[in-house]
Coordinates of C-alpha atoms and ligand atoms in Angstrom, one line a residue:
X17 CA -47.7 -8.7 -9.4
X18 CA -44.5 -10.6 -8.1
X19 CA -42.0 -11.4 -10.0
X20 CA -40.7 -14.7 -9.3
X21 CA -37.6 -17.0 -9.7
X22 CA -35.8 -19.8 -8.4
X23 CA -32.1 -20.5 -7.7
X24 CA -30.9 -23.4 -7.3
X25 CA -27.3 -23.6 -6.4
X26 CA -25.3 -26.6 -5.3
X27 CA -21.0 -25.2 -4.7
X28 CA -17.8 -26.7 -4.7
X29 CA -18.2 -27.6 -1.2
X30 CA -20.9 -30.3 -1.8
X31 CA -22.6 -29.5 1.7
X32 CA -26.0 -29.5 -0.1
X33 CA -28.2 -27.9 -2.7
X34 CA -29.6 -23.9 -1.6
X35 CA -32.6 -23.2 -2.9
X36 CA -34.4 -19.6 -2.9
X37 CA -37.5 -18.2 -4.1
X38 CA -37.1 -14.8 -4.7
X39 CA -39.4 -11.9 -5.9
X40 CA -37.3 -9.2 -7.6
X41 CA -40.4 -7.0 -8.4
X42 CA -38.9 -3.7 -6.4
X43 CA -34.7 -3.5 -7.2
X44 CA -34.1 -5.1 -3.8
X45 CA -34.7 -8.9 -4.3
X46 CA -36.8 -10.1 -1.5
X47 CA -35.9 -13.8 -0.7
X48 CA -39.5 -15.3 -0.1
X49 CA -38.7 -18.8 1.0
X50 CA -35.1 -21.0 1.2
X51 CA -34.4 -24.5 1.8
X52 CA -31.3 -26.4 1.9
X53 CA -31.6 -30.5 0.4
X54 CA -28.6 -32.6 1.1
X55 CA -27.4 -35.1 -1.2
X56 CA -28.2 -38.8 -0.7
X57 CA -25.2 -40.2 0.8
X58 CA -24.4 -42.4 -2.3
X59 CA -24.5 -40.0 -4.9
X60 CA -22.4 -37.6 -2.8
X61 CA -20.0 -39.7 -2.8
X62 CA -20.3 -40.4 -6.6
X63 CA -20.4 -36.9 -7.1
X64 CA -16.8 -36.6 -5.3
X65 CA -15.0 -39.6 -7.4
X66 CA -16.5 -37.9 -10.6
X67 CA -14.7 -34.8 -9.2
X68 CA -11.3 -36.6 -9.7
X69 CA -10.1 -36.5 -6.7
X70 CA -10.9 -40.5 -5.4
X71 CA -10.8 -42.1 -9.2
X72 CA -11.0 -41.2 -12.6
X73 CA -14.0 -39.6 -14.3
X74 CA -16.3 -42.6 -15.1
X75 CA -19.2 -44.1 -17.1
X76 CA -21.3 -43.0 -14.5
X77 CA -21.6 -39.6 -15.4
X78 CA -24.8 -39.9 -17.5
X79 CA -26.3 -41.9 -14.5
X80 CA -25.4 -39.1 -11.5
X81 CA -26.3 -36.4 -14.3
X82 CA -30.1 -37.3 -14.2
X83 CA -29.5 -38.1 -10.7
X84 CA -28.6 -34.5 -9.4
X85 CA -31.4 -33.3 -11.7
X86 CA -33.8 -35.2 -9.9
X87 CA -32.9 -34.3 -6.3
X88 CA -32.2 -30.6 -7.7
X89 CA -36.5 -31.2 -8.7
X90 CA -37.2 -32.9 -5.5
X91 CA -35.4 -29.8 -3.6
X92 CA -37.4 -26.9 -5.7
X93 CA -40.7 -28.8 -5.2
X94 CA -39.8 -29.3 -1.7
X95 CA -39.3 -25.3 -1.7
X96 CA -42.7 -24.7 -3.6
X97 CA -44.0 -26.6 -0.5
X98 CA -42.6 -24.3 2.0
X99 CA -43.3 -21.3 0.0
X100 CA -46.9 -22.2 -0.5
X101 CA -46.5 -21.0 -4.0
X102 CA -47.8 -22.9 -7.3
X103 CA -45.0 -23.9 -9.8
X104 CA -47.1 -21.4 -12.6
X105 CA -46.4 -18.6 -10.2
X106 CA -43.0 -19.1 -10.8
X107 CA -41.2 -17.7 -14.4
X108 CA -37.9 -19.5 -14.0
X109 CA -35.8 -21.7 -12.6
X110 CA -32.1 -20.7 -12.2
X111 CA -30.1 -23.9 -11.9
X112 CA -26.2 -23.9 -11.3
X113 CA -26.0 -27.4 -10.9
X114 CA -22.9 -29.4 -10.0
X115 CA -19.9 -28.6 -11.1
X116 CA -17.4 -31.2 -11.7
X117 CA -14.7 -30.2 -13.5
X118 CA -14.0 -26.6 -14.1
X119 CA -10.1 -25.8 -16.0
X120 CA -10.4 -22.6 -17.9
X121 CA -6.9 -22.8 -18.1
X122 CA -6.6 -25.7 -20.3
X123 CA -5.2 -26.1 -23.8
X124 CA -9.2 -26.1 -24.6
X125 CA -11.0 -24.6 -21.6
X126 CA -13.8 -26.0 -20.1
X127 CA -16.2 -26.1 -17.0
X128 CA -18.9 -28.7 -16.9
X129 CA -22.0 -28.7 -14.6
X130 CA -24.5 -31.3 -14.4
X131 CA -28.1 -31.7 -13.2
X132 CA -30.1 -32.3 -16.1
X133 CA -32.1 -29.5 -16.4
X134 CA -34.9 -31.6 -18.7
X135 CA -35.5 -33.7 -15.8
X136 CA -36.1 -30.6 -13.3
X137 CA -38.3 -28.7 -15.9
X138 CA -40.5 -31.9 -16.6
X139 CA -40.5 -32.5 -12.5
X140 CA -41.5 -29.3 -11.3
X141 CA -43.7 -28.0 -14.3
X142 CA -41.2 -24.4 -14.0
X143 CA -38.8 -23.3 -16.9
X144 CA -35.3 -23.7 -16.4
X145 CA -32.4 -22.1 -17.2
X146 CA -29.2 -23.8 -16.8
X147 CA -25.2 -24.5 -17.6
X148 CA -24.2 -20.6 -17.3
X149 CA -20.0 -21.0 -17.2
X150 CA -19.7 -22.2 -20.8
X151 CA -21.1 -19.0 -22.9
X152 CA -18.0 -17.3 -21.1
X153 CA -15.8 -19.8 -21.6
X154 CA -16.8 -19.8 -25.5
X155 CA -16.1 -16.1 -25.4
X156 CA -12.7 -16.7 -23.6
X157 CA -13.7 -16.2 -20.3
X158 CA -12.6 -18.0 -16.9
X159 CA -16.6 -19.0 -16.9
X160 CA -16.1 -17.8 -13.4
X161 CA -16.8 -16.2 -10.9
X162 CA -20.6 -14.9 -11.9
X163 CA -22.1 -14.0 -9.1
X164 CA -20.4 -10.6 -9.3
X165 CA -23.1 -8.9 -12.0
X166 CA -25.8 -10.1 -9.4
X167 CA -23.5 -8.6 -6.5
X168 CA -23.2 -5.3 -8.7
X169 CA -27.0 -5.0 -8.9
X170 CA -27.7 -6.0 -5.6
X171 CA -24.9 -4.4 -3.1
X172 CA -23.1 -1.3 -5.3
X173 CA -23.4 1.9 -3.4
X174 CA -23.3 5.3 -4.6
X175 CA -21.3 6.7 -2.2
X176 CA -19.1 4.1 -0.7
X177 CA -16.5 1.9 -2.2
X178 CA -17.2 -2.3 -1.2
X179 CA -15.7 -5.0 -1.5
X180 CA -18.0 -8.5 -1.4
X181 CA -16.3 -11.5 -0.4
X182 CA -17.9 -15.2 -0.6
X183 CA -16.4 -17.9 1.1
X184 CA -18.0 -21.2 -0.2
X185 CA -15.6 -24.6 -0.8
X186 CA -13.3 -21.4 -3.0
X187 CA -13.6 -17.8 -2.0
X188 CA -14.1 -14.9 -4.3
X189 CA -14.7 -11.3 -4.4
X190 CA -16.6 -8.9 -6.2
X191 CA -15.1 -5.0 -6.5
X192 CA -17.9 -2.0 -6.4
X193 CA -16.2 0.8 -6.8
X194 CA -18.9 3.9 -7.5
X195 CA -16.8 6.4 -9.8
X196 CA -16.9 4.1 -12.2
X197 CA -19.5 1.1 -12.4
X198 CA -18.7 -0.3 -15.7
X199 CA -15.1 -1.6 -13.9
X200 CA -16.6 -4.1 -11.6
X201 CA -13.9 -6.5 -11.4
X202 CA -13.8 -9.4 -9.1
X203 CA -12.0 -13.3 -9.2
X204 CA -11.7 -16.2 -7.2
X205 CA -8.6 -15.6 -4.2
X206 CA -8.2 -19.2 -3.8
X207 CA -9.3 -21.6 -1.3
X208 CA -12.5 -20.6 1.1
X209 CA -14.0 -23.6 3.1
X210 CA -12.7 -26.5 1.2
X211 CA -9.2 -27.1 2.6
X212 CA -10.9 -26.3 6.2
X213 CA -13.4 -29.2 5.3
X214 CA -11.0 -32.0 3.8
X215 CA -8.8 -31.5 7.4
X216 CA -11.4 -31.9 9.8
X217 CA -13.0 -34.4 7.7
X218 CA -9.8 -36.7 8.3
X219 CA -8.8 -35.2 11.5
X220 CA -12.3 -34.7 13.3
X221 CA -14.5 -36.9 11.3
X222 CA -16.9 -34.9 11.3
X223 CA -18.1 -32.5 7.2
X224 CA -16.6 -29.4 8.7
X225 CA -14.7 -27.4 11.7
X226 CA -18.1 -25.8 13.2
X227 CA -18.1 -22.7 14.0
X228 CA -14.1 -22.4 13.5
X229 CA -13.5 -23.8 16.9
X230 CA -10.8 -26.1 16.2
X231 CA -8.7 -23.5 14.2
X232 CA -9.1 -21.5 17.1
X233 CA -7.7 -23.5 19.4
X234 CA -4.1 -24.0 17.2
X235 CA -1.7 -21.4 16.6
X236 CA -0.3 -20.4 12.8
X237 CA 2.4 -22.3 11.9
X238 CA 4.3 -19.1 10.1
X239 CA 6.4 -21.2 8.0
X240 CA 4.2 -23.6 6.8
X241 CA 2.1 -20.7 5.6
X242 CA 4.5 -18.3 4.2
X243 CA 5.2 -21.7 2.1
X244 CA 1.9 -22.0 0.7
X245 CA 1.6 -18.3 0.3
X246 CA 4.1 -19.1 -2.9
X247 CA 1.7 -20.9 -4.6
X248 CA 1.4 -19.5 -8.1
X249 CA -2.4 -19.3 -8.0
X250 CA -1.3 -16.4 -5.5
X251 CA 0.8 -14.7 -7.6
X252 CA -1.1 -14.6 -10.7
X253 CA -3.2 -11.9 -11.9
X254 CA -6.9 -11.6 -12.8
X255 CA -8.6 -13.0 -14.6
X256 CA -8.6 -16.0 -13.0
X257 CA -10.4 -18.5 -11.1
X258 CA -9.9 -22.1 -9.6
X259 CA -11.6 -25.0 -8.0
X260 CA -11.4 -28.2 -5.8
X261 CA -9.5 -29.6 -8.8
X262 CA -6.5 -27.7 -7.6
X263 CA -7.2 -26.8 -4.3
X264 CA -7.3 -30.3 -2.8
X265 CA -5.8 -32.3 0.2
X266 CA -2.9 -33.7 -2.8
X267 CA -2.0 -29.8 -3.3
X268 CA -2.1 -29.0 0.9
X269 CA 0.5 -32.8 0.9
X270 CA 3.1 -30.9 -1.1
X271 CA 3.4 -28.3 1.7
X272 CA 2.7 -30.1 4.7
X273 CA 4.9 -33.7 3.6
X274 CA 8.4 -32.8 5.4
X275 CA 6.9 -30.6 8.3
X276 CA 6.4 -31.3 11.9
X277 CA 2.8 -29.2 12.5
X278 CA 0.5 -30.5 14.4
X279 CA -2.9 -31.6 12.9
X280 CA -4.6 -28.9 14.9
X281 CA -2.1 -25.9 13.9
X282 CA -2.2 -26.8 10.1
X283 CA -6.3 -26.3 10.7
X284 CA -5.1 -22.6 12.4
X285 CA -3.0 -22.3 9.4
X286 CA -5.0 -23.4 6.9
X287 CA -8.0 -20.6 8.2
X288 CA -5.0 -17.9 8.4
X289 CA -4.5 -18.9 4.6
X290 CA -8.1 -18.2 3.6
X291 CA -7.9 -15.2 5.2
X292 CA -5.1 -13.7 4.4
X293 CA -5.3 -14.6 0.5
X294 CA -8.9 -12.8 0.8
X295 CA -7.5 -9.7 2.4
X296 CA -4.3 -9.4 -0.1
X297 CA -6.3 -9.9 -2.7
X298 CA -8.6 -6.9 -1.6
X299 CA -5.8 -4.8 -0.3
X300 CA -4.1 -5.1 -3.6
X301 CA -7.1 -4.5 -6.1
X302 CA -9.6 -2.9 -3.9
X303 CA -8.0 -0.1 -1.6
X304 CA -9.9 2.2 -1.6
X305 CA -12.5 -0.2 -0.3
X306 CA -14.0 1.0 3.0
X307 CA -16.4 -1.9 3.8
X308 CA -16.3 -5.7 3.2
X309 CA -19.8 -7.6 2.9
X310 CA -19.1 -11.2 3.3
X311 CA -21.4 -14.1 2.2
X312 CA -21.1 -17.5 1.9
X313 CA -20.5 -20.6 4.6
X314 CA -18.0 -19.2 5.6
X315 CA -19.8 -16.4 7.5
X316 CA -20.5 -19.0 10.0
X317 CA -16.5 -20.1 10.9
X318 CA -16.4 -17.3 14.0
X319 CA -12.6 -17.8 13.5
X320 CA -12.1 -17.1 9.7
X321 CA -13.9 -13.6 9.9
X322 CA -11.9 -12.9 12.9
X323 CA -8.7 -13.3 11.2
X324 CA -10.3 -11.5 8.1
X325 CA -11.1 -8.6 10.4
X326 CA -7.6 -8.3 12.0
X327 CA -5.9 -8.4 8.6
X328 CA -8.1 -5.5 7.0
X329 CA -7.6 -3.1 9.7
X330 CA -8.8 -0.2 7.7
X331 CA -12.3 -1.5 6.4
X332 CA -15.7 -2.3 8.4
X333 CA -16.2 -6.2 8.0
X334 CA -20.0 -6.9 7.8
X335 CA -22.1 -9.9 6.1
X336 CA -24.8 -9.0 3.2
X337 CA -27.4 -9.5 6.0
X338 CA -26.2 -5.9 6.7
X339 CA -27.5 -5.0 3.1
X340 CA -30.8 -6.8 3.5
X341 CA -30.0 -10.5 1.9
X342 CA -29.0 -13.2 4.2
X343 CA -25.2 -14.5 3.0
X344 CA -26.4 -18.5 3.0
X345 CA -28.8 -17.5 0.1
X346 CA -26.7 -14.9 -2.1
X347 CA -25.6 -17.5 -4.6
X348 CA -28.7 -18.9 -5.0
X349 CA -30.5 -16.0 -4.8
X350 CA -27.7 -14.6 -8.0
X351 CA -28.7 -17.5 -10.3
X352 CA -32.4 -17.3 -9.7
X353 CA -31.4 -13.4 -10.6
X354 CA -29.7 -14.7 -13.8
X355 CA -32.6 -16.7 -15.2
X356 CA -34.1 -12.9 -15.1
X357 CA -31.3 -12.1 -17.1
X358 CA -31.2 -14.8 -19.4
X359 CA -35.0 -14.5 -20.3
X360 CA -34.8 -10.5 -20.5
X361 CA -31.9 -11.6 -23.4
X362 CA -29.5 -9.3 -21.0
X363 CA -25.8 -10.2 -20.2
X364 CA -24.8 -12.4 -17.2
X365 CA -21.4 -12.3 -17.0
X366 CA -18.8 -9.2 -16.9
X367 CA -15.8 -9.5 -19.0
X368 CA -13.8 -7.2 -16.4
X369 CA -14.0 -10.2 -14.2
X370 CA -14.0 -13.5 -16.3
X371 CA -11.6 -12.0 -19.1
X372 CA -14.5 -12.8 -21.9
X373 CA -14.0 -10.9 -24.9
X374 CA -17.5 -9.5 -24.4
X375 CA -20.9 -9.7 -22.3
X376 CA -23.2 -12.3 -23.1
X377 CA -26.5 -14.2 -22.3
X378 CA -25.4 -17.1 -20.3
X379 CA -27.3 -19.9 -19.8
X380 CA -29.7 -21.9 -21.7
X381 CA -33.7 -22.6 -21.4
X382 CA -35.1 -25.4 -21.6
X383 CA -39.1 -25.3 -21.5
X384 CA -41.3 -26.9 -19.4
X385 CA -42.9 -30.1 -21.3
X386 CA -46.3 -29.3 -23.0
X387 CA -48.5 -31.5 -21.3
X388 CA -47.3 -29.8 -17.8
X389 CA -48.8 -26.0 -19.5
X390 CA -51.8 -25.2 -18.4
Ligands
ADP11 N1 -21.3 -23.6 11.4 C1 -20.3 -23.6 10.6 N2 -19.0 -23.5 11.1 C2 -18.0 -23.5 10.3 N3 -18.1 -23.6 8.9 C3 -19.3 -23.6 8.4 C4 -20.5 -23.6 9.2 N4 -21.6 -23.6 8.3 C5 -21.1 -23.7 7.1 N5 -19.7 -23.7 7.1 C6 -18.8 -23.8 6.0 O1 -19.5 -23.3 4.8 C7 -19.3 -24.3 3.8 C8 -20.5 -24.3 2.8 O2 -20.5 -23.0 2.3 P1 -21.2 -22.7 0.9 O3 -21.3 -21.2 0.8 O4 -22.5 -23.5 0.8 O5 -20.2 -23.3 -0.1 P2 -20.4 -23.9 -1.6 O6 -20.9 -22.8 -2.4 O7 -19.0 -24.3 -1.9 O8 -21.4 -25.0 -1.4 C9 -19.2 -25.6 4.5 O9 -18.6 -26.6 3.8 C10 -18.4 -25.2 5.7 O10 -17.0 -25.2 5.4
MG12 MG1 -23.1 -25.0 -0.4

């Protein structure tokens, strides 16, 4: 009998919403089926003022709410289809949603994802679990990052210290160390893709630097980065994690405002930052680390894992594919994983990491309408 759930994940990069199917009958989750759904133009860009970062939040949140929860139902049915798989095969939905504002560092923390997860359930006729951040923020968590419980599950080794790494619009990494597995620890090092992203969007006009090429071409302009490399986020110690609410083209103008760099060498710069924030971060808490498994978008930008590579000298630099799950589909793949979770009444998060006072069920279900039972 499989054992099946959905993810549905949509990150802080906005590129589009993952979708997996995923059978996690033997320990191994085996990813049956994936498909990636963009966003409608329109409500991507809706999606990006409500992020704050073009004009303050507005009346229209209710409106893009039930929006993103019907292309988030759209995308899972268009999943089912691909899959060939009936929506009462499936237990659970896991739905992230959107996030659009995440500051667990305010006077009254909070993290808020939408996609409302009545509209999916009633669409797709599947269970669906949804807004996981804000159990952990009740317990005094960050609400972030989560995906390191699934990573614990999925990647921990017996006999070999790893490090995973995902690089979405923010990077984070997960610590497996094997003596002891009740220390997972793990946070978000800063900015992944999303800095990348904003400067080729402006510079290149096109969503992203592909493949790295353009950073590639520049050289590191040293100053420039040893100048962002102050940034308290940097400095600070875990717990802690961040989003596009900091991270964002107004943060890069503060360091870029009296300098001469060239458009092309503060896109060389920029990936050097990614980087080398990653590999501190992991040379700092993790170093006894012998392998890093990177997942994540940012797999694909050839330049950013060559400069991860050259600045972690001593560990083998891999992606999850290595480990049997292909590093588009880990997030997804980790909230379809905590529906599992939810439903078994088991802990998602791991205090280590968000700085919760304890572990608890994140999440919460909301049933399929009657009339769609069979
Ligand atoms: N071919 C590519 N070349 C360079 N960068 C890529 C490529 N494909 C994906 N990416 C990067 O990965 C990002 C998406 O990664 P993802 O893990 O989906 O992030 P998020 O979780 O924030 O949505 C894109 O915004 C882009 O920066
Ligand atoms: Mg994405």
């Amino acid at each position: 009998m499989a054992d099946l759930f959905i993810g549905l994940m949509s990150g802080t990069s906005m590129d589009g919403i993952d979708t997996a199917l995923v059978d996690f009958t033997s320990r191994q989750p085996n990813i049956l089926a994936t498909h990636n759904h963009c966003y409608p133009a329109v409500l991507q860009q809706q999606l990006e003022n409500a992020l704050g970062l073009a004009a303050p939040l507005n009346t229209d949140l209710a409106t893009i709410d039930d929006a993103v929860g019907d292309i988030f139902s759209v995308a899972t049915n268009e999943l089912l289809g691909k899959a060939g798989i009936e929506a009462e095969q499936v237990t659970a939905i896991g739905s992230h949603g959107q996030t659009i504002r995440h500051d667990p560092d305010a006077p009254k923390p909070y993290s808020l994802q939408i996609g409302n997860p009545n509209i999916i359930a009633r669409n797709t006729g599947i269970d669906v679990v949804a807004d996981f951040r804000r159990a952990d923020i009740e317990a005094g968590g960050q609400g972030a990052p989560l995906v390191p419980a699934f990573h614990q599950a999925v990647f921990a080794d017996n006999s070999e210290d790893r490090v995973i790494l995902n690089i979405g619009g923010i990077a984070n990494i997960t610590i497996l160390t094997p003596a002891n597995d009740t220390q997972v620890s793990g946070f978000d090092t800063g900015p992944g893709n999303t800095l990348m992203d904003n400067w080729a969007q402006t510079h290149l006009q096109t969503s992203m630097d592909i493949n790295g090429d353009w950073a590639a071409a520049g050289q590191v302009d040293t100053a420039l980065l040893e100048h962002m490399l102050t940034d308290t986020y940097f400095q600070a110690v875990p717990p802690k994690s961040t989003g596009r609410e900091y991270f964002n083209p107004h943060w890069l103008s503060q360091y870029t405002a009296d300098g001469d760099a060239t458009a092309n060498s503060i896109q060389t710069t920029l990936c050097e930052l990614t980087a080398r924030t990653a590999a501190t971060a992991i040379q700092l808490y993790a170093d006894s680390a012998k392998r890093l498994l990177v997942c994540g978008g940012g797999v694909h930008n050839l330049q950013l894992m060559k400069r991860l590579a050259a600045n972690l000298p001593g560990l083998t630099v891999d992606t999850t594919a290595t480990c049997g799950i292909n590093p588009d589909w880990v997030e997804a793949a980790a909230f379809a994983w905590l529906a599992k979770q939810h439903l078994e009444g088991k802990p998602g998060n791991i205090p280590a990491v968000t700085g919760a006072s304890e572990a608890v069920s994140l999440g919460r279900l909301v049933r399929q309408p009657p009339e769609n039972v069979l």
